[in-house]
């Protein structure tokens, strides 16, 4: 008999995890609290678009699903900043050919659920986890009918998201470290529909940002020609959601802050007062693994804010590393889970920090000339010395082999280096001059190549 | 009709809070999960001795209870460090006449419960809080009989400790920030009985410490001539509790580390294997106040590690500040609770940090000659310039008017100053020389007096 795995949560990570484990011969059951989003109309999950990048794609390749996802994704090659006058400034994300992918969370989840079922995974919907047993890796679920299911298994995964029921059960155990921290900003989704011909009203293959220092709006393209906009804005204070209580106040605010977007947003006021004001939380905990047979994965282990576009990518990478550990330890679950937690906990902590910091970059720094100038110099140095300097964004987004914690560490060192370079008089004067380039080369030649610790078990 | 107050928890803080509110004319009911410790034998609370200092005593004075408590307390004027050879080194806590007080948590709690009842507070025991309603300030309790009590009130306090049921109910609300963090060390209580004549086997009026760098044992006197010892020791690793699994291993460890204590501990082995290995947690959360009518207080708002002896003192100070706020706002609860939280949240965060740091001081630094030497210089400067420098320990322990957060801030500034002074060549050479004293005076004369922000509402 094959080993039995119970997964709590059929979201993105739970569905992908189910698929990769089923492909390796495990008998997998997933219990999902919500109804089946493929057949039900009342899908209540977060609808925010996701930015799929290399880490997520690599994990989907392991599952044999990368091409299915590419088919529903729209490449975004850089950021397009919109100032208050409607002037647009473009900043590429990386080198030619490097891009991230706009994909609908709902569509992605449906593809992953169907893939899991195709590989023999049983998904039980409308099943609320009410209890778990760390000693036996069993879990109890309640159905809307009142029926109670006891799922016994060899290994139990909590893949049930930021507000994980599995984690809540673990939280009351002795010596479980836990934190949930909300930032002062929330978000609200808004909408730019396709034009009358079904085309995009803004540049299609970019991520649009309206950076306004203390807040921002972003826009991601959808396959139907529309854009999903998200306003990230303080809950309280001035300016904040708290102040925008009337249609007049909302119109005035948008006309002042986003005048070039307003004419493309015919349903702005209805959207604003219909869509919820959601909050943004960072969750950290440890340990992630109990008794060699219960483990947390994805947002249940490390919920992060969305500003680096890495929440789903990190969760998918969790699955990939888990499978690597399983291979490395020849199917020994105790060792597998221990190595998984040892490798991934620092990675989860690092991307949580990076995501918080990137909010400042997106809403504030990208509107700053010096910041954009530094990014250009950094890109030039990376081109000349690819083994000595890799921009942080590139390490996080376009690498699938540099662990997040290594990216963070190396990024901090490169910060110091870049500030040194930016203070060279000839660079300040004209960084494209021969003198400036020679000064930069002198510094770079004396640096060693980057040494990167592995995020894999082997 | 007077306003009704519900307090969850009849521990130290809940009982004192009930007393001071009843004295001001409020109708107070306290619900306690445990049986009445004054009549039941199975008291399961923590029995660790407490160090009562000025903040706690000041709050007890407000309640008219300070003299009752002094009667059951033993003054401790300083630390007595024991090295492995049994050599004892004494370090006074402050100036002549400044001392902390060893008091039994259980005895103190009994006095406080009785005082609350004397002032008309009703205490309902064996009542487990199962739900609270933030909108109506009501709470639901379940008795062992299965009976359910709905307590309706104008204001509801959660004074139910580090594992607060009230706080658990708040934790699932949107935008409630929460963290629980366990340190790597746990503790176990041990015992030195009185000698045959009923006398103390060690110096009575001090806090004994056996500092051993990565761990320590401490001893506090009891009125019956005994000492309560507490071993603070890593849960895992080497050395740790994990390694001490046999009677032989325990004896070997104690003979090596605490040879002068072992002959005074006839029940060492039985105590070691009977008493639990407990864990140490820091809990932080915010907000502390909801809807102007529900508030957290004491450990429920800010559980801290015990190394500064301030957990109970901080909780008592919470009560005192709350009463000050109530007076300042003429009984308006909405404003009272808002001001209380604004003043006390930074104080709670500060003492949590200080308590963690003081573990390093107690287990490690007090065994260090340079540290003791610096303490002496600091005490001398304080004597000469009492308005310009106050040792951090003195601000925390012997002041009832410097908020913890101000003590922390000022302490950090004084750290820098003291390191500057400690690096003066003449001070290194002989800090009692005329030259060194003049160098210290030159620095101190140029410094402004300490400016302290108030921790009171007025």
CSV table of N, CA, C and O in Angstrom, one decimal, chain B residues 30-134:
chain,number,residue,atom,x,y,z
B,30,UNK,N,-15.4,39.3,39.0
B,30,UNK,CA,-14.3,38.6,38.4
B,30,UNK,C,-14.6,37.1,38.2
B,30,UNK,O,-15.1,36.5,39.0
B,31,UNK,N,-14.2,36.7,37.0
B,31,UNK,CA,-14.4,35.2,36.6
B,31,UNK,C,-13.0,34.6,36.5
B,31,UNK,O,-12.2,35.1,35.8
B,32,UNK,N,-12.9,33.5,37.3
B,32,UNK,CA,-11.5,32.9,37.3
B,32,UNK,C,-11.7,31.4,36.9
B,32,UNK,O,-12.6,30.7,37.4
B,33,UNK,N,-10.8,31.0,36.0
B,33,UNK,CA,-10.8,29.6,35.4
B,33,UNK,C,-10.5,28.6,36.5
B,33,UNK,O,-11.1,27.5,36.5
B,34,UNK,N,-9.6,28.9,37.4
B,34,UNK,CA,-9.2,27.9,38.4
B,34,UNK,C,-10.1,27.9,39.6
B,34,UNK,O,-10.9,28.8,39.8
B,35,UNK,N,-10.0,26.8,40.5
B,35,UNK,CA,-10.7,26.9,41.7
B,35,UNK,C,-10.1,27.9,42.7
B,35,UNK,O,-9.0,28.4,42.4
B,36,UNK,N,-10.7,28.2,43.7
B,36,UNK,CA,-10.2,29.2,44.7
B,36,UNK,C,-9.0,28.6,45.4
B,36,UNK,O,-9.1,27.7,46.2
B,37,UNK,N,-7.8,29.2,45.2
B,37,UNK,CA,-6.6,28.7,45.8
B,37,UNK,C,-6.6,28.8,47.3
B,37,UNK,O,-5.7,28.2,47.9
B,38,UNK,N,-7.5,29.6,47.9
B,38,UNK,CA,-7.5,29.8,49.3
B,38,UNK,C,-8.1,28.6,50.0
B,38,UNK,O,-7.9,28.4,51.2
B,39,UNK,N,-8.9,27.8,49.2
B,39,UNK,CA,-9.6,26.7,49.9
B,39,UNK,C,-9.2,25.4,49.2
B,39,UNK,O,-9.3,24.3,49.8
B,40,UNK,N,-8.7,25.4,47.9
B,40,UNK,CA,-8.4,24.2,47.2
B,40,UNK,C,-7.0,23.8,47.4
B,40,UNK,O,-6.1,24.7,47.6
B,41,UNK,N,-6.7,22.6,47.3
B,41,UNK,CA,-5.3,22.1,47.5
B,41,UNK,C,-4.5,22.0,46.2
B,41,UNK,O,-3.3,22.1,46.2
B,42,UNK,N,-5.2,21.9,45.1
B,42,UNK,CA,-4.6,21.6,43.9
B,42,UNK,C,-4.2,22.8,43.1
B,42,UNK,O,-4.5,22.9,41.9
B,43,UNK,N,-3.7,23.8,43.8
B,43,UNK,CA,-3.3,25.1,43.1
B,43,UNK,C,-2.3,24.8,42.0
B,43,UNK,O,-1.2,24.3,42.2
B,44,UNK,N,-2.7,25.1,40.7
B,44,UNK,CA,-1.8,24.8,39.6
B,44,UNK,C,-1.1,26.0,39.1
B,44,UNK,O,-0.4,25.9,38.1
B,45,UNK,N,-1.2,27.1,39.7
B,45,UNK,CA,-0.5,28.3,39.2
B,45,UNK,C,1.0,28.2,39.3
B,45,UNK,O,1.5,27.3,40.0
B,46,UNK,N,1.7,29.1,38.7
B,46,UNK,CA,3.2,29.2,38.8
B,46,UNK,C,3.5,29.5,40.2
B,46,UNK,O,3.0,30.5,40.8
B,47,UNK,N,4.5,28.8,40.8
B,47,UNK,CA,4.8,29.1,42.2
B,47,UNK,C,6.1,29.9,42.3
B,47,UNK,O,6.5,30.2,43.4
B,48,UNK,N,6.6,30.3,41.2
B,48,UNK,CA,7.9,31.0,41.2
B,48,UNK,C,7.7,32.2,42.2
B,48,UNK,O,6.7,32.9,42.2
B,49,UNK,N,8.8,32.5,42.9
B,49,UNK,CA,8.8,33.7,43.8
B,49,UNK,C,8.8,35.0,42.9
B,49,UNK,O,9.4,34.9,41.8
B,50,UNK,N,8.3,36.0,43.4
B,50,UNK,CA,8.3,37.3,42.7
B,50,UNK,C,9.2,38.3,43.4
B,50,UNK,O,9.3,38.2,44.6
B,51,UNK,N,9.7,39.2,42.7
B,51,UNK,CA,10.5,40.3,43.3
B,51,UNK,C,9.6,41.6,43.1
B,51,UNK,O,9.5,42.2,42.1
B,52,UNK,N,9.0,42.0,44.2
B,52,UNK,CA,8.2,43.2,44.3
B,52,UNK,C,9.1,44.4,44.4
B,52,UNK,O,9.9,44.5,45.3
B,53,UNK,N,9.0,45.4,43.5
B,53,UNK,CA,9.8,46.6,43.6
B,53,UNK,C,8.8,47.8,43.6
B,53,UNK,O,7.6,47.7,43.8
B,54,UNK,N,9.4,49.0,43.5
B,54,UNK,CA,8.7,50.2,43.7
B,54,UNK,C,7.4,50.4,42.9
B,54,UNK,O,6.4,51.0,43.4
B,55,UNK,N,7.4,50.0,41.7
B,55,UNK,CA,6.2,50.2,40.8
B,55,UNK,C,5.1,49.4,41.4
B,55,UNK,O,3.9,49.8,41.5
B,56,UNK,N,5.4,48.1,41.8
B,56,UNK,CA,4.3,47.3,42.4
B,56,UNK,C,3.8,47.9,43.7
B,56,UNK,O,2.6,47.9,43.9
B,57,UNK,N,4.8,48.3,44.5
B,57,UNK,CA,4.4,48.8,45.8
B,57,UNK,C,3.5,50.1,45.7
B,57,UNK,O,2.6,50.3,46.5
B,58,UNK,N,3.9,50.9,44.7
B,58,UNK,CA,3.1,52.2,44.5
B,58,UNK,C,1.7,51.8,44.2
B,58,UNK,O,0.8,52.5,44.7
B,59,UNK,N,1.5,50.8,43.3
B,59,UNK,CA,0.1,50.5,42.9
B,59,UNK,C,-0.6,49.9,44.1
B,59,UNK,O,-1.8,50.1,44.3
B,60,UNK,N,0.1,49.1,45.0
B,60,UNK,CA,-0.5,48.5,46.2
B,60,UNK,C,-0.9,49.6,47.1
B,60,UNK,O,-1.9,49.5,47.9
B,61,UNK,N,-0.1,50.7,47.2
B,61,UNK,CA,-0.4,51.8,48.0
B,61,UNK,C,-1.8,52.5,47.6
B,61,UNK,O,-2.6,52.8,48.4
B,62,UNK,N,-1.9,52.6,46.3
B,62,UNK,CA,-3.2,53.2,45.7
B,62,UNK,C,-4.3,52.3,46.2
B,62,UNK,O,-5.4,52.8,46.5
B,63,UNK,N,-4.1,51.0,46.3
B,63,UNK,CA,-5.2,50.1,46.8
B,63,UNK,C,-5.2,50.0,48.3
B,63,UNK,O,-6.1,49.3,48.8
B,64,UNK,N,-4.3,50.7,49.0
B,64,UNK,CA,-4.3,50.6,50.4
B,64,UNK,C,-3.8,49.3,51.0
B,64,UNK,O,-4.1,48.8,52.1
B,65,UNK,N,-3.0,48.5,50.2
B,65,UNK,CA,-2.6,47.2,50.5
B,65,UNK,C,-1.0,47.0,50.7
B,65,UNK,O,-0.6,45.9,51.0
B,66,UNK,N,-0.3,48.1,50.6
B,66,UNK,CA,1.2,48.0,50.6
B,66,UNK,C,1.7,47.4,51.9
B,66,UNK,O,2.5,46.6,51.9
B,67,UNK,N,1.1,47.8,53.0
B,67,UNK,CA,1.5,47.3,54.3
B,67,UNK,C,1.2,45.8,54.5
B,67,UNK,O,2.1,45.1,55.0
B,68,UNK,N,0.1,45.4,54.0
B,68,UNK,CA,-0.3,44.0,54.1
B,68,UNK,C,0.8,43.1,53.4
B,68,UNK,O,1.1,42.0,53.8
B,69,UNK,N,1.3,43.7,52.2
B,69,UNK,CA,2.2,42.9,51.4
B,69,UNK,C,3.6,42.9,52.0
B,69,UNK,O,4.3,41.9,52.1
B,70,UNK,N,4.0,44.1,52.6
B,70,UNK,CA,5.3,44.2,53.2
B,70,UNK,C,5.4,43.2,54.3
B,70,UNK,O,6.5,42.6,54.6
B,71,UNK,N,4.3,42.9,55.0
B,71,UNK,CA,4.3,41.9,56.1
B,71,UNK,C,4.7,40.5,55.6
B,71,UNK,O,5.2,39.7,56.4
B,72,UNK,N,4.5,40.2,54.4
B,72,UNK,CA,4.8,38.8,53.9
B,72,UNK,C,6.0,38.8,53.0
B,72,UNK,O,6.3,37.8,52.3
B,73,UNK,N,6.7,39.9,52.9
B,73,UNK,CA,7.8,40.0,51.9
B,73,UNK,C,9.2,40.1,52.7
B,73,UNK,O,9.3,40.5,53.8
B,74,UNK,N,10.2,39.6,52.0
B,74,UNK,CA,11.6,39.7,52.5
B,74,UNK,C,12.4,40.6,51.7
B,74,UNK,O,12.6,40.3,50.5
B,75,UNK,N,13.0,41.6,52.3
B,75,UNK,CA,13.8,42.6,51.5
B,75,UNK,C,15.1,41.9,51.0
B,75,UNK,O,15.7,41.1,51.7
B,76,UNK,N,15.4,42.2,49.7
B,76,UNK,CA,16.7,41.7,49.1
B,76,UNK,C,17.5,43.0,48.7
B,76,UNK,O,17.0,43.7,47.8
B,77,UNK,N,18.6,43.2,49.3
B,77,UNK,CA,19.4,44.5,49.0
B,77,UNK,C,20.3,44.4,47.8
B,77,UNK,O,20.9,45.4,47.4
B,78,UNK,N,20.6,43.2,47.4
B,78,UNK,CA,21.6,43.1,46.3
B,78,UNK,C,21.6,41.7,45.8
B,78,UNK,O,20.9,40.8,46.2
B,79,UNK,N,22.6,41.5,44.8
B,79,UNK,CA,22.8,40.1,44.3
B,79,UNK,C,24.0,39.5,45.0
B,79,UNK,O,25.0,40.2,45.1
B,80,UNK,N,23.9,38.3,45.3
B,80,UNK,CA,25.1,37.5,45.8
B,80,UNK,C,25.4,36.5,44.7
B,80,UNK,O,24.7,35.5,44.5
B,81,UNK,N,26.6,36.7,44.1
B,81,UNK,CA,27.0,35.8,43.0
B,81,UNK,C,27.8,34.6,43.6
B,81,UNK,O,28.8,34.9,44.4
B,82,UNK,N,27.6,33.4,43.2
B,82,UNK,CA,28.3,32.2,43.7
B,82,UNK,C,29.1,31.7,42.5
B,82,UNK,O,28.5,31.3,41.5
B,83,UNK,N,30.4,31.6,42.6
B,83,UNK,CA,31.2,31.0,41.5
B,83,UNK,C,31.3,29.5,41.8
B,83,UNK,O,30.8,28.9,42.8
B,84,UNK,N,32.0,28.7,40.9
B,84,UNK,CA,32.0,27.3,41.0
B,84,UNK,C,32.8,26.8,42.3
B,84,UNK,O,32.6,25.7,42.7
B,85,UNK,N,33.7,27.7,42.8
B,85,UNK,CA,34.5,27.4,44.0
B,85,UNK,C,33.7,27.7,45.2
B,85,UNK,O,34.2,27.6,46.3
B,86,UNK,N,32.5,28.3,45.0
B,86,UNK,CA,31.7,28.7,46.2
B,86,UNK,C,32.0,30.1,46.7
B,86,UNK,O,31.5,30.5,47.7
B,87,UNK,N,32.9,30.8,46.0
B,87,UNK,CA,33.2,32.1,46.4
B,87,UNK,C,32.1,33.1,46.1
B,87,UNK,O,31.5,33.0,45.0
B,88,UNK,N,31.7,33.9,47.1
B,88,UNK,CA,30.5,34.7,46.9
B,88,UNK,C,30.9,36.2,46.7
B,88,UNK,O,31.8,36.7,47.4
B,89,UNK,N,30.3,36.8,45.8
B,89,UNK,CA,30.6,38.2,45.5
B,89,UNK,C,29.3,39.0,45.6
B,89,UNK,O,28.3,38.6,45.0
B,90,UNK,N,29.3,40.1,46.3
B,90,UNK,CA,28.1,40.9,46.5
B,90,UNK,C,28.0,42.1,45.6
B,90,UNK,O,29.0,42.8,45.5
B,91,UNK,N,26.9,42.4,45.1
B,91,UNK,CA,26.7,43.6,44.3
B,91,UNK,C,25.4,44.2,44.7
B,91,UNK,O,24.3,43.7,44.5
B,92,UNK,N,25.4,45.5,45.4
B,92,UNK,CA,24.1,46.1,45.8
B,92,UNK,C,23.3,46.5,44.6
B,92,UNK,O,23.8,46.8,43.6
B,93,UNK,N,22.0,46.4,44.8
B,93,UNK,CA,21.0,46.8,43.7
B,93,UNK,C,21.0,48.3,43.5
B,93,UNK,O,20.8,48.8,42.4
B,94,UNK,N,21.2,49.1,44.6
B,94,UNK,CA,21.1,50.5,44.4
B,94,UNK,C,21.8,51.2,45.6
B,94,UNK,O,22.9,50.7,46.0
B,95,UNK,N,21.3,52.3,46.0
B,95,UNK,CA,21.9,53.0,47.1
B,95,UNK,C,21.4,52.3,48.4
B,95,UNK,O,20.5,51.5,48.5
B,96,UNK,N,22.1,52.7,49.5
B,96,UNK,CA,21.6,52.3,50.9
B,96,UNK,C,20.1,52.5,51.0
B,96,UNK,O,19.6,53.6,50.6
B,97,UNK,N,19.4,51.5,51.5
B,97,UNK,CA,18.0,51.7,51.7
B,97,UNK,C,17.1,51.3,50.4
B,97,UNK,O,15.9,51.3,50.5
B,98,UNK,N,17.8,51.0,49.3
B,98,UNK,CA,17.0,50.6,48.1
B,98,UNK,C,17.1,49.1,48.0
B,98,UNK,O,18.2,48.5,48.0
B,99,UNK,N,15.9,48.4,48.0
B,99,UNK,CA,15.9,47.0,47.9
B,99,UNK,C,14.6,46.5,47.2
B,99,UNK,O,13.7,47.3,47.0
B,100,UNK,N,14.7,45.2,46.8
B,100,UNK,CA,13.5,44.6,46.2
B,100,UNK,C,13.0,43.6,47.2
B,100,UNK,O,13.6,43.3,48.2
B,101,UNK,N,11.8,43.0,47.0
B,101,UNK,CA,11.2,42.2,48.0
B,101,UNK,C,10.8,40.8,47.5
B,101,UNK,O,10.1,40.7,46.5
B,102,UNK,N,11.2,39.8,48.1
B,102,UNK,CA,10.9,38.4,47.7
B,102,UNK,C,9.5,38.1,48.3
B,102,UNK,O,9.3,38.3,49.5
B,103,UNK,N,8.6,37.7,47.5
B,103,UNK,CA,7.2,37.4,47.9
B,103,UNK,C,6.7,36.2,47.2
B,103,UNK,O,7.0,36.1,46.0
B,104,UNK,N,6.0,35.4,47.8
B,104,UNK,CA,5.4,34.2,47.2
B,104,UNK,C,4.2,34.6,46.4
B,104,UNK,O,3.3,35.3,46.8
B,105,UNK,N,4.2,34.2,45.1
B,105,UNK,CA,3.1,34.5,44.2
B,105,UNK,C,1.7,34.1,44.8
B,105,UNK,O,0.7,34.8,44.8
B,106,UNK,N,1.7,32.9,45.3
B,106,UNK,CA,0.5,32.3,45.9
B,106,UNK,C,0.0,33.2,47.1
B,106,UNK,O,-1.2,33.5,47.1
B,107,UNK,N,0.9,33.5,48.0
B,107,UNK,CA,0.5,34.2,49.2
B,107,UNK,C,-0.1,35.6,48.8
B,107,UNK,O,-1.1,36.1,49.3
B,108,UNK,N,0.7,36.2,47.9
B,108,UNK,CA,0.3,37.6,47.4
B,108,UNK,C,-1.1,37.5,46.7
B,108,UNK,O,-2.0,38.4,47.0
B,109,UNK,N,-1.3,36.5,45.9
B,109,UNK,CA,-2.6,36.4,45.2
B,109,UNK,C,-3.8,36.2,46.2
B,109,UNK,O,-4.9,36.8,46.1
B,110,UNK,N,-3.5,35.4,47.3
B,110,UNK,CA,-4.6,35.2,48.3
B,110,UNK,C,-5.0,36.5,49.0
B,110,UNK,O,-6.1,36.8,49.2
B,111,UNK,N,-3.9,37.2,49.3
B,111,UNK,CA,-4.2,38.5,50.0
B,111,UNK,C,-5.0,39.4,49.1
B,111,UNK,O,-6.0,40.1,49.5
B,112,UNK,N,-4.7,39.4,47.8
B,112,UNK,CA,-5.3,40.3,46.8
B,112,UNK,C,-6.8,39.9,46.6
B,112,UNK,O,-7.7,40.7,46.5
B,113,UNK,N,-7.0,38.6,46.5
B,113,UNK,CA,-8.4,38.1,46.3
B,113,UNK,C,-9.3,38.5,47.5
B,113,UNK,O,-10.4,39.0,47.4
B,114,UNK,N,-8.7,38.3,48.7
B,114,UNK,CA,-9.5,38.6,49.9
B,114,UNK,C,-9.8,40.1,50.0
B,114,UNK,O,-10.9,40.5,50.4
B,115,UNK,N,-8.8,40.9,49.6
B,115,UNK,CA,-9.0,42.4,49.6
B,115,UNK,C,-10.1,42.7,48.6
B,115,UNK,O,-10.9,43.6,48.9
B,116,UNK,N,-10.1,42.1,47.5
B,116,UNK,CA,-11.1,42.4,46.5
B,116,UNK,C,-12.5,42.1,47.0
B,116,UNK,O,-13.4,42.9,46.9
B,117,UNK,N,-12.6,40.9,47.6
B,117,UNK,CA,-13.9,40.6,48.2
B,117,UNK,C,-14.3,41.5,49.3
B,117,UNK,O,-15.5,41.8,49.4
B,118,UNK,N,-13.4,41.9,50.1
B,118,UNK,CA,-13.7,42.8,51.2
B,118,UNK,C,-14.2,44.1,50.6
B,118,UNK,O,-15.1,44.8,51.3
B,119,UNK,N,-13.8,44.5,49.4
B,119,UNK,CA,-14.4,45.8,48.8
B,119,UNK,C,-15.6,45.5,48.0
B,119,UNK,O,-16.0,46.4,47.2
B,120,UNK,N,-16.2,44.3,48.1
B,120,UNK,CA,-17.5,44.0,47.4
B,120,UNK,C,-17.4,43.4,46.1
B,120,UNK,O,-18.4,43.2,45.4
B,121,UNK,N,-16.1,43.0,45.7
B,121,UNK,CA,-16.0,42.3,44.4
B,121,UNK,C,-16.5,40.9,44.5
B,121,UNK,O,-16.2,40.2,45.5
B,122,UNK,N,-17.3,40.5,43.5
B,122,UNK,CA,-17.7,39.1,43.5
B,122,UNK,C,-16.8,38.3,42.6
B,122,UNK,O,-16.5,38.6,41.5
B,123,UNK,N,-16.2,37.2,43.2
B,123,UNK,CA,-15.3,36.4,42.3
B,123,UNK,C,-16.0,35.0,42.1
B,123,UNK,O,-16.4,34.3,43.0
B,124,UNK,N,-16.1,34.7,40.8
B,124,UNK,CA,-16.8,33.4,40.4
B,124,UNK,C,-15.6,32.5,40.0
B,124,UNK,O,-15.0,32.8,38.9
B,125,UNK,N,-15.4,31.4,40.7
B,125,UNK,CA,-14.3,30.5,40.4
B,125,UNK,C,-14.8,29.4,39.4
B,125,UNK,O,-15.9,29.2,39.2
B,126,UNK,N,-13.8,28.6,38.9
B,126,UNK,CA,-14.1,27.5,38.0
B,126,UNK,C,-14.9,27.9,36.8
B,126,UNK,O,-15.6,27.1,36.2
B,127,UNK,N,-14.7,29.2,36.4
B,127,UNK,CA,-15.5,29.7,35.2
B,127,UNK,C,-14.6,30.0,34.0
B,127,UNK,O,-13.7,30.9,34.1
B,128,UNK,N,-14.7,29.2,33.0
B,128,UNK,CA,-13.8,29.2,31.8
B,128,UNK,C,-14.5,30.2,30.8
B,128,UNK,O,-15.6,30.0,30.4
B,129,UNK,N,-13.7,31.2,30.4
B,129,UNK,CA,-14.2,32.1,29.4
B,129,UNK,C,-14.3,31.4,28.0
B,129,UNK,O,-13.2,30.9,27.5
B,130,UNK,N,-15.4,31.4,27.4
B,130,UNK,CA,-15.6,30.7,26.1
B,130,UNK,C,-15.8,31.6,25.0
B,130,UNK,O,-15.6,31.3,23.8
B,131,UNK,N,-16.2,32.8,25.3
B,131,UNK,CA,-16.5,33.8,24.2
B,131,UNK,C,-16.6,35.2,24.7
B,131,UNK,O,-16.9,35.4,25.9
B,132,UNK,N,-16.3,36.2,23.9
B,132,UNK,CA,-16.5,37.5,24.3
B,132,UNK,C,-17.2,38.3,23.2
B,132,UNK,O,-17.1,37.9,22.0
B,133,UNK,N,-17.8,39.4,23.5
B,133,UNK,CA,-18.5,40.2,22.5
B,133,UNK,C,-17.9,41.6,22.6
B,133,UNK,O,-18.2,42.3,23.6
B,134,UNK,N,-17.1,42.0,21.6
B,134,UNK,CA,-16.5,43.3,21.7
B,134,UNK,C,-17.5,44.5,21.6
B,134,UNK,O,-17.3,45.6,22.2
